PDB file of C-alpha atoms in Angstrom:
ATOM      1  CA  GLN A 187       6.582   8.157   7.196  1.00 72.00           C
ATOM      2  CA  SER A 188       3.479   6.166   8.239  1.00 83.00           C
ATOM      3  CA  ALA A 189       2.262   3.245   6.158  1.00 91.00           C
ATOM      4  CA  LEU A 190      -0.611   3.896   3.768  1.00 96.00           C
ATOM      5  CA  THR A 191      -3.918   2.460   4.943  1.00 97.00           C
ATOM      6  CA  GLN A 192      -5.472  -0.492   3.150  1.00 98.00           C
ATOM      7  CA  PRO A 193      -8.318  -2.820   4.144  1.00 98.00           C
ATOM      8  CA  ARG A 194      -7.006  -6.000   5.695  1.00 97.00           C
ATOM      9  CA  SER A 195      -8.969  -8.213   3.323  1.00 97.00           C
ATOM     10  CA  VAL A 196     -11.453  -8.186   0.472  1.00 98.00           C
ATOM     11  CA  SER A 197     -13.221 -11.079  -1.188  1.00 97.00           C
ATOM     12  CA  GLY A 198     -15.343 -11.799  -4.217  1.00 96.00           C
ATOM     13  CA  SER A 199     -16.705 -14.598  -6.343  1.00 97.00           C
ATOM     14  CA  PRO A 200     -15.178 -15.499  -9.682  1.00 97.00           C
ATOM     15  CA  GLY A 201     -16.216 -12.988 -12.322  1.00 96.00           C
ATOM     16  CA  GLN A 202     -17.041 -10.261  -9.822  1.00 97.00           C
ATOM     17  CA  SER A 203     -15.147  -7.004  -9.343  1.00 97.00           C
ATOM     18  CA  VAL A 204     -13.318  -5.996  -6.181  1.00 97.00           C
ATOM     19  CA  THR A 205     -11.755  -2.665  -5.312  1.00 98.00           C
ATOM     20  CA  ILE A 206      -8.941  -2.095  -2.839  1.00 98.00           C
ATOM     21  CA  SER A 207      -8.502   1.376  -1.384  1.00 98.00           C
ATOM     22  CA  CYS A 208      -5.216   2.911  -0.314  1.00 98.00           C
ATOM     23  CA  THR A 209      -5.442   6.028   1.827  1.00 98.00           C
ATOM     24  CA  GLY A 210      -2.531   8.372   2.396  1.00 97.00           C
ATOM     25  CA  THR A 211      -2.004  12.064   2.931  1.00 96.00           C
ATOM     26  CA  SER A 212      -1.285  15.243   1.015  1.00 95.00           C
ATOM     27  CA  SER A 213       2.445  14.459   1.467  1.00 94.00           C
ATOM     28  CA  ASP A 214       2.378  11.153  -0.382  1.00 95.00           C
ATOM     29  CA  ILE A 215      -0.546  10.021  -2.563  1.00 97.00           C
ATOM     30  CA  GLY A 216      -1.974  13.522  -2.745  1.00 96.00           C
ATOM     31  CA  ALA A 217       1.358  15.056  -3.743  1.00 96.00           C
ATOM     32  CA  TYR A 218       2.494  12.820  -6.559  1.00 96.00           C
ATOM     33  CA  ASN A 219       0.998  10.812  -9.419  1.00 97.00           C
ATOM     34  CA  TYR A 220       3.412   8.001  -8.630  1.00 97.00           C
ATOM     35  CA  VAL A 221       1.274   5.326  -7.022  1.00 98.00           C
ATOM     36  CA  SER A 222       2.148   1.732  -7.786  1.00 98.00           C
ATOM     37  CA  TRP A 223       0.506  -1.564  -6.859  1.00 98.00           C
ATOM     38  CA  TYR A 224       2.199  -4.904  -6.213  1.00 98.00           C
ATOM     39  CA  GLN A 225       0.814  -8.418  -6.208  1.00 98.00           C
ATOM     40  CA  GLN A 226       2.522 -10.900  -3.902  1.00 98.00           C
ATOM     41  CA  CYS A 227       1.784 -14.607  -4.055  1.00 96.00           C
ATOM     42  CA  PRO A 228       2.804 -16.814  -1.124  1.00 93.00           C
ATOM     43  CA  GLY A 229       6.547 -17.346  -0.929  1.00 93.00           C
ATOM     44  CA  LYS A 230       7.232 -15.048  -3.871  1.00 96.00           C
ATOM     45  CA  ALA A 231       8.675 -11.584  -4.319  1.00 97.00           C
ATOM     46  CA  PRO A 232       6.235  -8.747  -5.061  1.00 97.00           C
ATOM     47  CA  LYS A 233       5.381  -8.084  -8.692  1.00 97.00           C
ATOM     48  CA  VAL A 234       4.337  -4.667 -10.017  1.00 97.00           C
ATOM     49  CA  ILE A 235       0.889  -4.669 -11.642  1.00 98.00           C
ATOM     50  CA  ILE A 236       0.150  -0.920 -11.773  1.00 98.00           C
ATOM     51  CA  PHE A 237       2.494   2.080 -11.854  1.00 97.00           C
ATOM     52  CA  ASP A 238       2.047   5.835 -12.219  1.00 97.00           C
ATOM     53  CA  VAL A 239      -1.474   5.479 -10.730  1.00 97.00           C
ATOM     54  CA  SER A 240      -3.065   3.709 -13.679  1.00 98.00           C
ATOM     55  CA  ARG A 241      -0.484   2.311 -16.097  1.00 97.00           C
ATOM     56  CA  ARG A 242      -0.058  -1.430 -16.555  1.00 97.00           C
ATOM     57  CA  PRO A 243       3.283  -3.090 -17.286  1.00 95.00           C
ATOM     58  CA  SER A 244       3.429  -5.288 -20.340  1.00 95.00           C
ATOM     59  CA  GLY A 245       1.937  -8.695 -19.617  1.00 96.00           C
ATOM     60  CA  VAL A 246      -0.408  -7.627 -16.821  1.00 97.00           C
ATOM     61  CA  PRO A 247      -4.036  -8.443 -17.690  1.00 96.00           C
ATOM     62  CA  ASP A 248      -6.307  -5.470 -18.365  1.00 96.00           C
ATOM     63  CA  ARG A 249      -8.700  -6.633 -15.657  1.00 97.00           C
ATOM     64  CA  PHE A 250      -6.350  -4.814 -13.276  1.00 98.00           C
ATOM     65  CA  SER A 251      -6.885  -1.048 -13.210  1.00 98.00           C
ATOM     66  CA  GLY A 252      -5.822   1.804 -10.967  1.00 98.00           C
ATOM     67  CA  SER A 253      -7.079   5.263 -10.146  1.00 98.00           C
ATOM     68  CA  LYS A 254      -6.569   8.086  -7.678  1.00 98.00           C
ATOM     69  CA  SER A 255      -8.691  10.800  -6.126  1.00 97.00           C
ATOM     70  CA  GLY A 256      -7.170  13.228  -3.684  1.00 97.00           C
ATOM     71  CA  ASN A 257      -5.249  11.314  -1.028  1.00 97.00           C
ATOM     72  CA  THR A 258      -6.748   7.919  -1.909  1.00 98.00           C
ATOM     73  CA  ALA A 259      -5.699   5.487  -4.610  1.00 98.00           C
ATOM     74  CA  SER A 260      -7.666   2.433  -5.693  1.00 98.00           C
ATOM     75  CA  LEU A 261      -6.975  -0.872  -7.405  1.00 98.00           C
ATOM     76  CA  THR A 262      -9.870  -2.612  -9.137  1.00 98.00           C
ATOM     77  CA  ILE A 263      -9.783  -6.222 -10.245  1.00 98.00           C
ATOM     78  CA  SER A 264     -12.557  -6.854 -12.739  1.00 96.00           C
ATOM     79  CA  GLY A 265     -13.651 -10.361 -13.652  1.00 95.00           C
ATOM     80  CA  LEU A 266     -11.979 -11.872 -10.599  1.00 97.00           C
ATOM     81  CA  GLN A 267     -10.164 -15.142 -11.244  1.00 97.00           C
ATOM     82  CA  ALA A 268      -8.891 -17.811  -8.863  1.00 96.00           C
ATOM     83  CA  GLU A 269      -5.305 -16.937  -9.763  1.00 96.00           C
ATOM     84  CA  ASP A 270      -5.832 -13.396  -8.450  1.00 97.00           C
ATOM     85  CA  GLU A 271      -5.824 -14.693  -4.876  1.00 97.00           C
ATOM     86  CA  ALA A 272      -2.815 -12.976  -3.323  1.00 97.00           C
ATOM     87  CA  HIS A 273      -1.747 -10.068  -1.168  1.00 98.00           C
ATOM     88  CA  TYR A 274      -1.767  -6.620  -2.763  1.00 98.00           C
ATOM     89  CA  TYR A 275       0.279  -3.619  -1.655  1.00 98.00           C
ATOM     90  CA  CYS A 276       0.027  -0.009  -2.741  1.00 98.00           C
ATOM     91  CA  CYS A 277       3.083   2.222  -2.751  1.00 97.00           C
ATOM     92  CA  SER A 278       3.573   5.965  -3.146  1.00 97.00           C
ATOM     93  CA  PHE A 279       6.612   8.025  -4.012  1.00 95.00           C
ATOM     94  CA  VAL A 280       7.207  10.628  -1.286  1.00 94.00           C
ATOM     95  CA  GLY A 281      10.166  12.544  -2.685  1.00 90.00           C
ATOM     96  CA  GLY A 282      13.929  12.164  -2.513  1.00 85.00           C
ATOM     97  CA  PHE A 283      13.976   8.625  -3.942  1.00 88.00           C
ATOM     98  CA  ASN A 284      11.817   7.529  -1.006  1.00 91.00           C
ATOM     99  CA  PHE A 285       8.625   5.472  -1.035  1.00 94.00           C
ATOM    100  CA  VAL A 286       5.999   4.399   1.463  1.00 96.00           C
ATOM    101  CA  PHE A 287       4.045   1.145   1.199  1.00 97.00           C
ATOM    102  CA  GLY A 288       0.513   0.330   2.195  1.00 97.00           C
ATOM    103  CA  SER A 289      -0.363  -2.111   4.959  1.00 96.00           C
ATOM    104  CA  GLY A 290      -1.418  -4.770   2.475  1.00 97.00           C
ATOM    105  CA  THR A 291      -4.725  -6.402   1.482  1.00 98.00           C
ATOM    106  CA  GLU A 292      -5.451 -10.100   1.156  1.00 98.00           C
ATOM    107  CA  VAL A 293      -7.741 -10.884  -1.762  1.00 98.00           C
ATOM    108  CA  THR A 294      -9.773 -14.074  -1.436  1.00 97.00           C
ATOM    109  CA  VAL A 295     -11.681 -15.620  -4.306  1.00 96.00           C
ATOM    110  CA  LEU A 296     -14.749 -17.329  -2.886  1.00 93.00           C
TER     111      LEU A 296
ATOM    112  CA  GLN B 135      18.016  -8.795 -18.845  1.00 93.00           C
ATOM    113  CA  VAL B 136      17.835  -7.047 -15.498  1.00 95.00           C
ATOM    114  CA  GLN B 137      18.699  -9.071 -12.426  1.00 96.00           C
ATOM    115  CA  VAL B 138      19.191  -8.238  -8.770  1.00 96.00           C
ATOM    116  CA  VAL B 139      20.404 -11.030  -6.515  1.00 97.00           C
ATOM    117  CA  GLU B 140      20.615 -10.795  -2.741  1.00 97.00           C
ATOM    118  CA  SER B 141      22.901 -12.816  -0.505  1.00 97.00           C
ATOM    119  CA  GLY B 142      24.251 -12.861   3.025  1.00 97.00           C
ATOM    120  CA  GLY B 143      21.201 -13.725   5.091  1.00 97.00           C
ATOM    121  CA  GLY B 144      21.214 -16.254   7.886  1.00 97.00           C
ATOM    122  CA  VAL B 145      20.570 -16.872  11.574  1.00 98.00           C
ATOM    123  CA  VAL B 146      22.262 -14.477  13.975  1.00 98.00           C
ATOM    124  CA  GLN B 147      22.039 -13.829  17.696  1.00 97.00           C
ATOM    125  CA  PRO B 148      20.571 -10.590  19.039  1.00 97.00           C
ATOM    126  CA  GLY B 149      23.162  -7.836  19.227  1.00 97.00           C
ATOM    127  CA  ARG B 150      25.341  -9.344  16.524  1.00 98.00           C
ATOM    128  CA  SER B 151      26.012  -8.095  12.973  1.00 98.00           C
ATOM    129  CA  LEU B 152      25.368  -9.266   9.431  1.00 98.00           C
ATOM    130  CA  ARG B 153      26.142  -7.855   5.994  1.00 98.00           C
ATOM    131  CA  LEU B 154      23.829  -8.328   3.042  1.00 98.00           C
ATOM    132  CA  SER B 155      24.832  -7.901  -0.596  1.00 98.00           C
ATOM    133  CA  CYS B 156      22.835  -7.179  -3.745  1.00 98.00           C
ATOM    134  CA  ALA B 157      24.510  -7.899  -7.079  1.00 98.00           C
ATOM    135  CA  ALA B 158      22.898  -6.089 -10.007  1.00 97.00           C
ATOM    136  CA  SER B 159      23.163  -6.632 -13.737  1.00 96.00           C
ATOM    137  CA  GLY B 160      21.413  -5.643 -16.945  1.00 96.00           C
ATOM    138  CA  PHE B 161      21.258  -1.894 -16.306  1.00 95.00           C
ATOM    139  CA  THR B 162      23.645   1.004 -15.699  1.00 96.00           C
ATOM    140  CA  PHE B 163      23.921   0.545 -11.943  1.00 96.00           C
ATOM    141  CA  SER B 164      25.765   3.799 -11.247  1.00 95.00           C
ATOM    142  CA  ARG B 165      22.940   5.942 -12.634  1.00 95.00           C
ATOM    143  CA  TYR B 166      20.222   4.869 -10.227  1.00 94.00           C
ATOM    144  CA  PRO B 167      19.330   4.923  -6.536  1.00 94.00           C
ATOM    145  CA  MET B 168      18.974   1.510  -4.940  1.00 95.00           C
ATOM    146  CA  HIS B 169      16.639   0.317  -2.206  1.00 96.00           C
ATOM    147  CA  TRP B 170      16.466  -2.321   0.492  1.00 97.00           C
ATOM    148  CA  VAL B 171      12.898  -3.358   1.317  1.00 97.00           C
ATOM    149  CA  ARG B 172      12.108  -5.850   4.058  1.00 97.00           C
ATOM    150  CA  GLN B 173       9.121  -7.978   5.016  1.00 97.00           C
ATOM    151  CA  ALA B 174       8.759  -9.438   8.478  1.00 97.00           C
ATOM    152  CA  PRO B 175       6.971 -12.827   8.714  1.00 95.00           C
ATOM    153  CA  GLY B 176       3.287 -12.353   7.934  1.00 93.00           C
ATOM    154  CA  LYS B 177       3.706  -8.579   7.677  1.00 94.00           C
ATOM    155  CA  GLY B 178       3.826  -5.924   4.981  1.00 94.00           C
ATOM    156  CA  LEU B 179       6.595  -4.295   2.996  1.00 96.00           C
ATOM    157  CA  GLU B 180       8.839  -1.657   4.531  1.00 95.00           C
ATOM    158  CA  CYS B 181      11.451   0.540   2.869  1.00 94.00           C
ATOM    159  CA  VAL B 182      14.537   0.113   5.049  1.00 95.00           C
ATOM    160  CA  ALA B 183      17.293   2.037   3.322  1.00 95.00           C
ATOM    161  CA  ILE B 184      18.029   3.971   0.154  1.00 94.00           C
ATOM    162  CA  ILE B 185      21.303   5.067  -1.395  1.00 95.00           C
ATOM    163  CA  TRP B 186      21.802   7.757  -4.006  1.00 94.00           C
ATOM    164  CA  PRO B 187      23.348   6.784  -7.382  1.00 93.00           C
ATOM    165  CA  ASP B 188      26.802   8.092  -6.513  1.00 94.00           C
ATOM    166  CA  GLY B 189      26.574   7.042  -2.881  1.00 93.00           C
ATOM    167  CA  SER B 190      26.577  10.665  -1.754  1.00 93.00           C
ATOM    168  CA  ASN B 191      23.426  10.387   0.320  1.00 93.00           C
ATOM    169  CA  GLU B 192      21.449   7.786   2.211  1.00 94.00           C
ATOM    170  CA  TYR B 193      18.064   7.412   3.834  1.00 93.00           C
ATOM    171  CA  TYR B 194      17.058   5.067   6.637  1.00 94.00           C
ATOM    172  CA  GLY B 195      13.707   4.075   8.030  1.00 92.00           C
ATOM    173  CA  ASP B 196      13.248   5.029  11.688  1.00 93.00           C
ATOM    174  CA  PRO B 197      13.416   1.409  13.006  1.00 95.00           C
ATOM    175  CA  VAL B 198      16.969   0.933  11.675  1.00 96.00           C
ATOM    176  CA  LYS B 199      18.490   4.408  12.003  1.00 96.00           C
ATOM    177  CA  GLY B 200      21.850   4.338  13.750  1.00 96.00           C
ATOM    178  CA  ARG B 201      22.170   0.548  13.415  1.00 98.00           C
ATOM    179  CA  PHE B 202      22.128  -0.159   9.663  1.00 98.00           C
ATOM    180  CA  THR B 203      24.433   1.310   7.003  1.00 98.00           C
ATOM    181  CA  ILE B 204      23.772   1.132   3.278  1.00 97.00           C
ATOM    182  CA  SER B 205      26.634   1.412   0.798  1.00 97.00           C
ATOM    183  CA  ARG B 206      27.449   0.604  -2.802  1.00 97.00           C
ATOM    184  CA  ASP B 207      30.408  -0.179  -5.030  1.00 97.00           C
ATOM    185  CA  ASN B 208      29.579   1.067  -8.512  1.00 97.00           C
ATOM    186  CA  SER B 209      32.684  -0.617  -9.920  1.00 97.00           C
ATOM    187  CA  LYS B 210      31.228  -3.970  -8.839  1.00 97.00           C
ATOM    188  CA  ASN B 211      27.537  -3.185  -9.492  1.00 97.00           C
ATOM    189  CA  THR B 212      26.865  -4.197  -5.913  1.00 98.00           C
ATOM    190  CA  MET B 213      24.974  -2.704  -2.984  1.00 97.00           C
ATOM    191  CA  TYR B 214      25.419  -3.641   0.651  1.00 98.00           C
ATOM    192  CA  LEU B 215      23.509  -3.416   3.911  1.00 98.00           C
ATOM    193  CA  GLN B 216      25.590  -3.592   7.077  1.00 98.00           C
ATOM    194  CA  MET B 217      23.275  -4.507   9.940  1.00 98.00           C
ATOM    195  CA  ASN B 218      24.601  -3.999  13.469  1.00 98.00           C
ATOM    196  CA  SER B 219      23.006  -4.463  16.895  1.00 98.00           C
ATOM    197  CA  LEU B 220      20.407  -6.764  15.399  1.00 98.00           C
ATOM    198  CA  ARG B 221      17.123  -7.251  17.222  1.00 98.00           C
ATOM    199  CA  ALA B 222      14.430  -9.910  17.037  1.00 97.00           C
ATOM    200  CA  GLU B 223      12.192  -7.413  15.230  1.00 97.00           C
ATOM    201  CA  ASP B 224      14.731  -7.212  12.392  1.00 98.00           C
ATOM    202  CA  THR B 225      13.801 -10.793  11.442  1.00 98.00           C
ATOM    203  CA  ALA B 226      12.541 -10.511   7.872  1.00 98.00           C
ATOM    204  CA  ILE B 227      13.115 -11.263   4.232  1.00 98.00           C
ATOM    205  CA  TYR B 228      15.294  -8.485   2.844  1.00 98.00           C
ATOM    206  CA  TYR B 229      14.719  -7.593  -0.790  1.00 98.00           C
ATOM    207  CA  CYS B 230      16.848  -5.563  -3.141  1.00 96.00           C
ATOM    208  CA  ALA B 231      14.464  -3.567  -5.319  1.00 95.00           C
ATOM    209  CA  TRP B 232      15.074  -1.413  -8.383  1.00 93.00           C
ATOM    210  CA  GLY B 233      13.209   0.503 -11.040  1.00 90.00           C
ATOM    211  CA  PRO B 234      14.254   3.139 -13.577  1.00 85.00           C
ATOM    212  CA  LEU B 235      11.245   5.290 -12.779  1.00 86.00           C
ATOM    213  CA  PHE B 236       8.977   5.868  -9.788  1.00 93.00           C
ATOM    214  CA  TYR B 237       8.225   2.273  -8.938  1.00 95.00           C
ATOM    215  CA  PHE B 238      10.018  -1.022  -8.260  1.00 95.00           C
ATOM    216  CA  GLU B 239      10.085  -2.919 -11.512  1.00 95.00           C
ATOM    217  CA  TYR B 240      12.584  -5.573 -10.446  1.00 95.00           C
ATOM    218  CA  TRP B 241      12.906  -7.465  -7.170  1.00 96.00           C
ATOM    219  CA  GLY B 242      15.381 -10.072  -6.078  1.00 96.00           C
ATOM    220  CA  GLN B 243      14.304 -13.385  -4.580  1.00 96.00           C
ATOM    221  CA  GLY B 244      15.062 -11.996  -1.109  1.00 97.00           C
ATOM    222  CA  THR B 245      17.409 -13.183   1.612  1.00 98.00           C
ATOM    223  CA  LEU B 246      16.085 -14.287   4.995  1.00 98.00           C
ATOM    224  CA  VAL B 247      17.548 -12.811   8.156  1.00 98.00           C
ATOM    225  CA  THR B 248      16.572 -14.508  11.406  1.00 98.00           C
ATOM    226  CA  VAL B 249      17.604 -12.894  14.688  1.00 98.00           C
ATOM    227  CA  SER B 250      17.283 -15.424  17.470  1.00 96.00           C
ATOM    228  CA  SER B 251      19.221 -16.705  20.427  1.00 93.00           C
TER     229      SER B 251
END
């Protein structure tokens, strides 16, 4: 299973919106509505911020939103804040308890 | 509350073996599949191995097939990863990850494995 494709980095000024794409295939993102997104701060374990394409766990700010179209999922951070600087990974269920992760995107707040 | 705690990492020479453990609590361990996810230094996340709830089936990522073995002891709420014939490219933080649905809701703190002579 090949890694999902994400841009290496995105950046934005405080208050702006940024969108991270995650491109897969008809066997992963296109096949299931089970895309999740993880935020990873330096030296920390990943933390889920979006699951089932667009659902937010309790406690995650509503400036984080997810969507999917065809074989591509997207994470949008609206009203970017300094604390959002981190690496972000998408992940798709691919059947049989298995998952594939994206290549990761570094978000920089200018 | 749910907790997963990894242990067993360390520095090991190429070709040698190491066994990692993941102790789980706060959920009915025997009902769920469990995953090992690793992250090489400065790299992304990679699903390494998966074990079915009753241990009847396993899945391995291509880079570790034939060298790593995942297992579990449901009586001890513990999962293991036996890593043989270790290579430099196996150097990574190994995470135990779990979720009741189709995502990883809980992660351990990770255990660092360094393969170096």
